[in-house]
């Protein structure tokens, strides 16, 4: 939690000393932004591939340290996980593969509720999939380094890659690996990967949830995620 919740953490994510003045951080961020795009580095043998659980054997309550973030939340929420999705009409376009951060409630052993805001890329991907009568494959990544978490919360253009921008900001190619079920590109250095689908045209109540502004947003009909594969490192550190 709060991976980039302070200017000290923001500085560390950019590889700067934690006491770097805010103005210098902003100036450095702008300078590095102009390095975009930096092609990512594909690596083999990620630590998260050490263990796998499939199908009905999955129990997220056993695998993840789930807890209630706020007293009045409707359930356990996944905090700061990155979600990877692809444009189902242009699956081979690397730039249209999106990395985003969304509100996700654990609703069962292998079931999540996910809130895609209509203007977000994942909502556009889902709309295209549902128009074709299809589910939308996704990969959810945990234990990410701060720079990709920052990129997941940054609004880029639809065909701009978060991985290529992460490389620009870290001033070196961002390491990625191939998720075994979806084939999506996920962070090589993550610790846990969940793969599954947003089930097409299926909605259930998700929420309420305590927002960062200090109020609760209510329950709404949101998308339903089915998890089909979990990969995780033996040394996962929560």
Coordinates of C-alpha atoms in Angstrom, one line a residue:
X1 CA 0.0 0.0 0.0
X2 CA 1.0 3.6 -0.6
X3 CA 3.9 2.6 -2.8
X4 CA 4.1 6.1 -4.3
X5 CA 2.1 7.8 -1.5
X6 CA 4.9 10.3 -0.7
X7 CA 7.4 12.4 -2.5
X8 CA 10.2 10.4 -0.8
X9 CA 8.7 7.2 -2.4
X10 CA 8.3 9.0 -5.7
X11 CA 12.0 10.0 -5.7
X12 CA 13.1 6.4 -4.9
X13 CA 10.9 5.1 -7.7
X14 CA 12.9 7.3 -10.1
X15 CA 16.2 6.2 -8.6
X16 CA 16.8 9.5 -6.9
X17 CA 17.8 10.1 -3.3
X18 CA 14.6 10.2 -1.0
X19 CA 15.3 13.8 0.1
X20 CA 15.3 15.1 -3.5
X21 CA 13.4 18.4 -3.6
X22 CA 9.9 18.2 -5.2
X23 CA 10.7 20.7 -8.0
X24 CA 13.8 18.7 -9.0
X25 CA 11.7 15.5 -9.1
X26 CA 9.2 17.2 -11.4
X27 CA 11.9 18.6 -13.6
X28 CA 13.6 15.2 -13.8
X29 CA 10.2 13.5 -14.5
X30 CA 9.6 15.9 -17.4
X31 CA 13.1 15.4 -18.8
X32 CA 12.8 11.6 -18.8
X33 CA 9.2 11.7 -20.2
X34 CA 10.7 13.0 -23.4
X35 CA 12.8 9.7 -23.7
X36 CA 9.6 7.8 -24.6
X37 CA 9.5 5.2 -26.1
X38 CA 12.1 2.8 -24.7
X39 CA 11.6 -0.8 -25.9
X40 CA 11.2 -3.2 -23.0
X41 CA 13.5 -6.1 -22.4
X42 CA 12.0 -9.6 -22.5
X43 CA 13.4 -11.9 -19.9
X44 CA 13.0 -15.6 -19.2
X45 CA 12.5 -17.5 -15.8
X46 CA 10.6 -14.9 -13.7
X47 CA 10.4 -15.7 -10.0
X48 CA 6.6 -15.7 -10.2
X49 CA 6.7 -18.8 -12.4
X50 CA 8.0 -21.0 -9.6
X51 CA 4.6 -22.2 -8.4
X52 CA 1.2 -22.5 -10.2
X53 CA -2.4 -23.2 -9.2
X54 CA -5.1 -23.8 -11.8
X55 CA -8.9 -23.9 -12.0
X56 CA -11.0 -25.1 -9.1
X57 CA -7.8 -25.6 -7.0
X58 CA -7.5 -21.8 -6.7
X59 CA -8.3 -20.2 -3.4
X60 CA -7.3 -16.5 -3.3
X61 CA -8.0 -16.4 0.5
X62 CA -5.2 -18.9 0.9
X63 CA -2.8 -17.4 -1.6
X64 CA -3.1 -13.7 -0.8
X65 CA -3.0 -11.8 2.5
X66 CA -6.5 -10.4 2.1
X67 CA -7.8 -7.8 4.5
X68 CA -10.4 -5.1 4.7
X69 CA -8.9 -1.7 3.8
X70 CA -11.6 0.4 5.4
X71 CA -14.1 -0.6 8.1
X72 CA -17.2 0.0 5.9
X73 CA -15.9 -1.7 2.8
X74 CA -18.2 -4.3 1.2
X75 CA -15.4 -6.9 1.2
X76 CA -11.6 -7.4 0.8
X77 CA -10.0 -5.3 -1.9
X78 CA -6.8 -5.8 -3.9
X79 CA -4.6 -2.8 -3.4
X80 CA -2.4 -1.3 -6.2
X81 CA -2.4 -4.4 -8.4
X82 CA -1.8 -3.8 -12.1
X83 CA -4.2 -5.2 -14.6
X84 CA -3.0 -6.0 -18.2
X85 CA -5.5 -6.3 -21.0
X86 CA -5.4 -6.2 -24.8
X87 CA -7.5 -4.7 -27.6
X88 CA -9.4 -7.9 -28.8
X89 CA -9.5 -6.5 -32.3
X90 CA -5.8 -5.7 -32.5
X91 CA -4.2 -8.3 -30.2
X92 CA -0.7 -8.0 -31.7
X93 CA -0.4 -4.2 -31.3
X94 CA 2.0 -3.8 -28.4
X95 CA 0.9 -0.2 -27.8
X96 CA -2.7 -1.2 -27.4
X97 CA -1.9 -3.6 -24.6
X98 CA -2.9 -1.6 -21.5
X99 CA -1.5 -1.7 -17.9
X100 CA -4.0 -0.1 -15.5
X101 CA -5.0 0.1 -11.8
X102 CA -8.6 -0.5 -10.9
X103 CA -10.8 -1.1 -7.9
X104 CA -11.1 -4.9 -7.4
X105 CA -13.1 -6.7 -4.7
X106 CA -12.5 -10.3 -3.8
X107 CA -15.9 -12.0 -4.0
X108 CA -15.0 -15.7 -3.9
X109 CA -12.2 -18.2 -4.0
X110 CA -11.5 -17.4 -7.7
X111 CA -13.9 -14.5 -8.3
X112 CA -13.4 -10.7 -8.3
X113 CA -15.5 -7.7 -8.9
X114 CA -13.7 -5.1 -11.1
X115 CA -14.7 -1.4 -11.7
X116 CA -13.7 -0.2 -15.2
X117 CA -14.5 3.5 -15.6
X118 CA -15.9 4.0 -19.2
X119 CA -13.1 6.2 -20.4
X120 CA -10.3 3.8 -19.3
X121 CA -8.6 1.5 -21.9
X122 CA -9.8 -1.7 -20.2
X123 CA -13.4 -0.6 -20.6
X124 CA -12.8 0.0 -24.3
X125 CA -11.3 -3.4 -24.6
X126 CA -14.2 -5.0 -22.7
X127 CA -16.8 -3.2 -24.9
X128 CA -15.2 -4.6 -28.0
X129 CA -15.1 -8.1 -26.6
X130 CA -18.7 -8.0 -25.5
X131 CA -19.8 -6.8 -28.9
X132 CA -18.3 -10.0 -30.2
X133 CA -20.0 -12.1 -27.5
X134 CA -16.6 -12.8 -25.9
X135 CA -15.0 -12.7 -22.5
X136 CA -12.0 -10.4 -22.1
X137 CA -8.8 -12.1 -20.9
X138 CA -6.7 -10.2 -18.3
X139 CA -3.7 -10.7 -16.2
X140 CA -3.4 -9.1 -12.7
X141 CA 0.1 -8.5 -11.2
X142 CA 1.2 -8.0 -7.6
X143 CA 4.5 -7.1 -6.0
X144 CA 5.3 -4.7 -8.8
X145 CA 8.1 -2.1 -8.6
X146 CA 6.9 1.4 -8.0
X147 CA 7.6 2.7 -11.5
X148 CA 5.1 0.4 -13.2
X149 CA 2.5 1.1 -10.5
X150 CA 3.0 4.8 -11.3
X151 CA 2.5 4.1 -15.0
X152 CA -0.6 2.1 -14.3
X153 CA -2.2 5.2 -12.7
X154 CA -1.0 7.5 -15.5
X155 CA -3.3 8.4 -18.4
X156 CA -1.4 7.7 -21.6
X157 CA -2.7 7.7 -25.1
X158 CA -4.6 4.6 -26.2
X159 CA -1.8 3.2 -28.3
X160 CA 1.1 4.2 -25.9
X161 CA 2.7 1.5 -23.9
X162 CA 3.1 1.8 -20.1
X163 CA 6.1 -0.5 -20.4
X164 CA 7.8 1.8 -22.9
X165 CA 7.1 4.8 -20.7
X166 CA 8.4 3.0 -17.6
X167 CA 11.6 2.4 -19.5
X168 CA 11.8 6.1 -20.3
X169 CA 11.3 7.1 -16.7
X170 CA 13.8 4.5 -15.3
X171 CA 16.3 5.3 -18.1
X172 CA 16.7 1.6 -19.0
X173 CA 14.5 -1.0 -20.7
X174 CA 11.7 -2.2 -18.5
X175 CA 11.9 -6.1 -18.0
X176 CA 8.8 -8.1 -19.0
X177 CA 7.9 -11.7 -19.3
X178 CA 5.1 -13.7 -21.0
X179 CA 2.2 -14.8 -18.8
X180 CA 1.6 -18.6 -19.4
X181 CA -2.2 -18.6 -19.9
X182 CA -3.0 -15.4 -21.6
X183 CA 0.3 -14.8 -23.3
X184 CA 0.2 -11.2 -22.2
X185 CA 3.3 -9.2 -21.3
X186 CA 3.6 -8.8 -17.5
X187 CA 6.4 -7.4 -15.3
X188 CA 9.2 -9.8 -15.0
X189 CA 9.9 -8.7 -11.4
X190 CA 6.3 -9.2 -10.1
X191 CA 5.7 -11.8 -7.4
X192 CA 2.2 -13.0 -8.1
X193 CA 0.3 -13.2 -11.4
X194 CA -3.4 -13.9 -11.6
X195 CA -4.8 -14.8 -15.1
X196 CA -8.4 -15.2 -16.1
X197 CA -11.2 -13.3 -17.9
X198 CA -13.8 -10.6 -17.3
X199 CA -16.9 -12.5 -18.1
X200 CA -18.8 -10.9 -20.9
X201 CA -22.1 -9.2 -20.2
X202 CA -22.1 -10.3 -16.6
X203 CA -22.5 -7.8 -13.7
X204 CA -22.9 -8.1 -9.9
X205 CA -22.9 -5.6 -7.0
X206 CA -19.4 -4.4 -6.0
X207 CA -18.8 -2.1 -3.1
X208 CA -19.2 0.0 -1.0
X209 CA -15.6 1.2 -0.8
X210 CA -13.8 3.9 1.2
X211 CA -12.4 6.4 -1.2
X212 CA -9.1 8.4 -0.8
X213 CA -11.2 11.5 -0.2
X214 CA -12.5 10.1 3.1
X215 CA -16.1 9.2 2.0
X216 CA -17.7 5.9 0.9
X217 CA -19.0 5.2 -2.6
X218 CA -21.9 2.9 -2.7
X219 CA -22.4 -0.5 -4.3
X220 CA -22.9 -0.7 -8.1
X221 CA -23.3 -3.3 -10.7
X222 CA -19.8 -4.0 -12.0
X223 CA -17.9 -6.6 -14.0
X224 CA -17.1 -10.1 -12.7
X225 CA -13.7 -11.6 -13.1
X226 CA -13.0 -15.4 -13.0
X227 CA -9.5 -16.4 -12.2
X228 CA -8.2 -19.5 -14.0
X229 CA -4.5 -19.6 -13.2
X230 CA -2.3 -18.3 -10.4
X231 CA 1.5 -18.1 -10.6
X232 CA 3.6 -17.0 -7.6
X233 CA 7.1 -16.8 -6.3
X234 CA 8.3 -19.1 -3.5
X235 CA 9.7 -16.0 -1.8
X236 CA 6.7 -13.8 -2.1
X237 CA 7.1 -11.0 0.4
X238 CA 3.8 -9.4 1.6

